[in-house]
Every structure is written in structure tokens, then in C-alpha cells.
Amino acid sequence: MLLSRLPRLRDTSVDPREAFAGTFHIAEGYAQLAAAHAQSAAGDLPAARRRRSTATP
């Protein structure tokens, strides 16, 4: 995702350029990242994967 400006942070002591530097991956294993890379390298958009819910009813 590309932004024209960074969102305002609630903590004013943190520089937004540092807070939003790099990439953020949550609940992604190596296999999912490798599959997304392979799809991108083939010229396709990586498929969205649904995260399994671990909540119990």
C-alpha cells in the first residue's frame, strides 16, 4: 500500500517515518510469503488468504 501521507499517531514521541518503515506481516508463515512471491513473479496478484479463526463459540 502506498500512502500520500502517513497517518497521525496517538503517541507524539514516535516519528511516523520510523513507525511505518519497512513491511508488516502478521499471521503469515514462510509458505504463505513464498506462495505470494511466486504468484507475483509470475505476473499475477497474490491470492488473498483467509485467516482461520481460533475463537471458540
Short mmCIF file of N, CA and C in Angstrom, two decimals:
data_model
loop_
_atom_site.label_atom_id
_atom_site.label_comp_id
_atom_site.label_asym_id
_atom_site.label_seq_id
_atom_site.Cartn_x
_atom_site.Cartn_y
_atom_site.Cartn_z
N MET A 1 0.84 -1.15 0.00
CA MET A 1 0.00 0.00 0.00
C MET A 1 0.90 1.23 0.00
N LEU A 2 0.59 2.17 -0.84
CA LEU A 2 1.32 3.43 -0.87
C LEU A 2 0.42 4.54 -0.36
N LEU A 3 0.99 5.39 0.48
CA LEU A 3 0.23 6.49 1.05
C LEU A 3 0.82 7.81 0.62
N SER A 4 -0.02 8.80 0.44
CA SER A 4 0.50 10.14 0.13
C SER A 4 0.98 10.83 1.40
N ARG A 5 0.45 10.41 2.54
CA ARG A 5 0.94 10.91 3.83
C ARG A 5 0.76 9.82 4.87
N LEU A 6 1.54 9.90 5.92
CA LEU A 6 1.45 8.91 6.98
C LEU A 6 0.33 9.28 7.95
N PRO A 7 -0.35 8.29 8.52
CA PRO A 7 -1.39 8.58 9.50
C PRO A 7 -0.80 9.22 10.75
N ARG A 8 -1.58 9.99 11.44
CA ARG A 8 -1.15 10.60 12.70
C ARG A 8 -1.15 9.52 13.77
N LEU A 9 -0.10 9.50 14.57
CA LEU A 9 0.00 8.54 15.66
C LEU A 9 -0.52 9.16 16.94
N ARG A 10 -1.05 8.34 17.81
CA ARG A 10 -1.51 8.84 19.11
C ARG A 10 -0.33 9.21 20.00
N ASP A 11 0.77 8.48 19.86
CA ASP A 11 1.97 8.74 20.66
C ASP A 11 2.83 9.75 19.90
N THR A 12 2.84 10.99 20.36
CA THR A 12 3.56 12.05 19.66
C THR A 12 5.07 11.94 19.80
N SER A 13 5.56 11.05 20.68
CA SER A 13 7.01 10.89 20.84
C SER A 13 7.61 9.97 19.77
N VAL A 14 6.75 9.31 18.98
CA VAL A 14 7.22 8.39 17.94
C VAL A 14 7.17 9.09 16.58
N ASP A 15 8.27 9.03 15.84
CA ASP A 15 8.34 9.59 14.50
C ASP A 15 7.57 8.68 13.54
N PRO A 16 6.53 9.17 12.86
CA PRO A 16 5.77 8.33 11.94
C PRO A 16 6.63 7.66 10.87
N ARG A 17 7.70 8.33 10.44
CA ARG A 17 8.58 7.72 9.42
C ARG A 17 9.23 6.45 9.96
N GLU A 18 9.52 6.43 11.25
CA GLU A 18 10.10 5.23 11.85
C GLU A 18 9.04 4.20 12.17
N ALA A 19 7.88 4.67 12.63
CA ALA A 19 6.80 3.75 13.00
C ALA A 19 6.29 2.95 11.80
N PHE A 20 6.29 3.59 10.61
CA PHE A 20 5.74 2.93 9.43
C PHE A 20 6.81 2.50 8.44
N ALA A 21 8.06 2.43 8.87
CA ALA A 21 9.15 2.00 7.98
C ALA A 21 9.10 0.48 7.81
N GLY A 22 9.45 0.01 6.64
CA GLY A 22 9.52 -1.43 6.39
C GLY A 22 8.17 -2.03 6.07
N THR A 23 8.08 -3.32 6.26
CA THR A 23 6.84 -4.03 5.99
C THR A 23 6.36 -4.70 7.27
N PHE A 24 5.09 -4.99 7.30
CA PHE A 24 4.48 -5.59 8.48
C PHE A 24 3.70 -6.81 8.04
N HIS A 25 4.05 -7.94 8.58
CA HIS A 25 3.36 -9.19 8.26
C HIS A 25 2.88 -9.80 9.57
N ILE A 26 1.60 -10.08 9.63
CA ILE A 26 1.06 -10.70 10.83
C ILE A 26 0.33 -11.97 10.42
N ALA A 27 0.54 -13.01 11.18
CA ALA A 27 -0.11 -14.30 10.93
C ALA A 27 0.20 -14.83 9.54
N GLU A 28 1.42 -14.61 9.07
CA GLU A 28 1.86 -15.13 7.78
C GLU A 28 3.07 -16.01 8.00
N GLY A 29 2.97 -17.23 7.57
CA GLY A 29 4.11 -18.13 7.65
C GLY A 29 4.97 -18.01 6.39
N TYR A 30 6.12 -18.66 6.44
CA TYR A 30 7.02 -18.61 5.29
C TYR A 30 6.36 -19.17 4.03
N ALA A 31 5.58 -20.23 4.17
CA ALA A 31 4.93 -20.83 2.99
C ALA A 31 3.98 -19.83 2.31
N GLN A 32 3.26 -19.05 3.11
CA GLN A 32 2.35 -18.05 2.52
C GLN A 32 3.13 -16.95 1.82
N LEU A 33 4.23 -16.50 2.42
CA LEU A 33 5.05 -15.47 1.78
C LEU A 33 5.68 -15.99 0.50
N ALA A 34 6.15 -17.24 0.51
CA ALA A 34 6.76 -17.83 -0.67
C ALA A 34 5.73 -17.98 -1.80
N ALA A 35 4.52 -18.38 -1.45
CA ALA A 35 3.46 -18.52 -2.47
C ALA A 35 3.11 -17.16 -3.06
N ALA A 36 3.01 -16.14 -2.22
CA ALA A 36 2.71 -14.79 -2.72
C ALA A 36 3.83 -14.30 -3.63
N HIS A 37 5.07 -14.59 -3.28
CA HIS A 37 6.20 -14.17 -4.11
C HIS A 37 6.15 -14.88 -5.46
N ALA A 38 5.87 -16.17 -5.45
CA ALA A 38 5.81 -16.94 -6.70
C ALA A 38 4.70 -16.41 -7.60
N GLN A 39 3.56 -16.09 -7.02
CA GLN A 39 2.46 -15.55 -7.81
C GLN A 39 2.83 -14.19 -8.39
N SER A 40 3.46 -13.35 -7.60
CA SER A 40 3.90 -12.04 -8.08
C SER A 40 4.93 -12.17 -9.19
N ALA A 41 5.89 -13.07 -9.01
CA ALA A 41 6.94 -13.27 -10.01
C ALA A 41 6.36 -13.77 -11.33
N ALA A 42 5.22 -14.47 -11.26
CA ALA A 42 4.56 -14.97 -12.47
C ALA A 42 3.69 -13.89 -13.12
N GLY A 43 3.65 -12.70 -12.49
CA GLY A 43 2.86 -11.61 -13.07
C GLY A 43 1.43 -11.55 -12.58
N ASP A 44 1.11 -12.35 -11.57
CA ASP A 44 -0.25 -12.38 -11.03
C ASP A 44 -0.30 -11.67 -9.68
N LEU A 45 -1.48 -11.19 -9.33
CA LEU A 45 -1.67 -10.65 -7.99
C LEU A 45 -1.75 -11.82 -7.02
N PRO A 46 -1.06 -11.74 -5.90
CA PRO A 46 -1.15 -12.82 -4.91
C PRO A 46 -2.58 -12.98 -4.42
N ALA A 47 -2.99 -14.21 -4.25
CA ALA A 47 -4.33 -14.50 -3.77
C ALA A 47 -4.44 -14.15 -2.30
N ALA A 48 -5.56 -13.56 -1.93
CA ALA A 48 -5.82 -13.27 -0.52
C ALA A 48 -6.14 -14.57 0.19
N ARG A 49 -5.59 -14.71 1.34
CA ARG A 49 -5.88 -15.93 2.12
C ARG A 49 -6.63 -15.53 3.36
N ARG A 50 -7.67 -16.28 3.64
CA ARG A 50 -8.43 -16.00 4.86
C ARG A 50 -7.72 -16.61 6.04
N ARG A 51 -7.72 -15.87 7.11
CA ARG A 51 -7.13 -16.36 8.34
C ARG A 51 -8.12 -17.22 9.08
N ARG A 52 -7.68 -18.34 9.58
CA ARG A 52 -8.57 -19.21 10.32
C ARG A 52 -8.84 -18.64 11.69
N SER A 53 -10.07 -18.69 12.10
CA SER A 53 -10.43 -18.18 13.42
C SER A 53 -10.09 -19.24 14.47
N THR A 54 -9.50 -18.79 15.54
CA THR A 54 -9.17 -19.72 16.64
C THR A 54 -10.12 -19.53 17.80
N ALA A 55 -11.09 -18.62 17.62
CA ALA A 55 -12.06 -18.37 18.69
C ALA A 55 -13.03 -19.53 18.81
N THR A 56 -13.42 -19.81 20.03
CA THR A 56 -14.40 -20.86 20.25
C THR A 56 -15.73 -20.21 20.58
N PRO A 57 -16.83 -20.76 20.05
CA PRO A 57 -18.15 -20.14 20.29
C PRO A 57 -18.61 -20.27 21.71
#
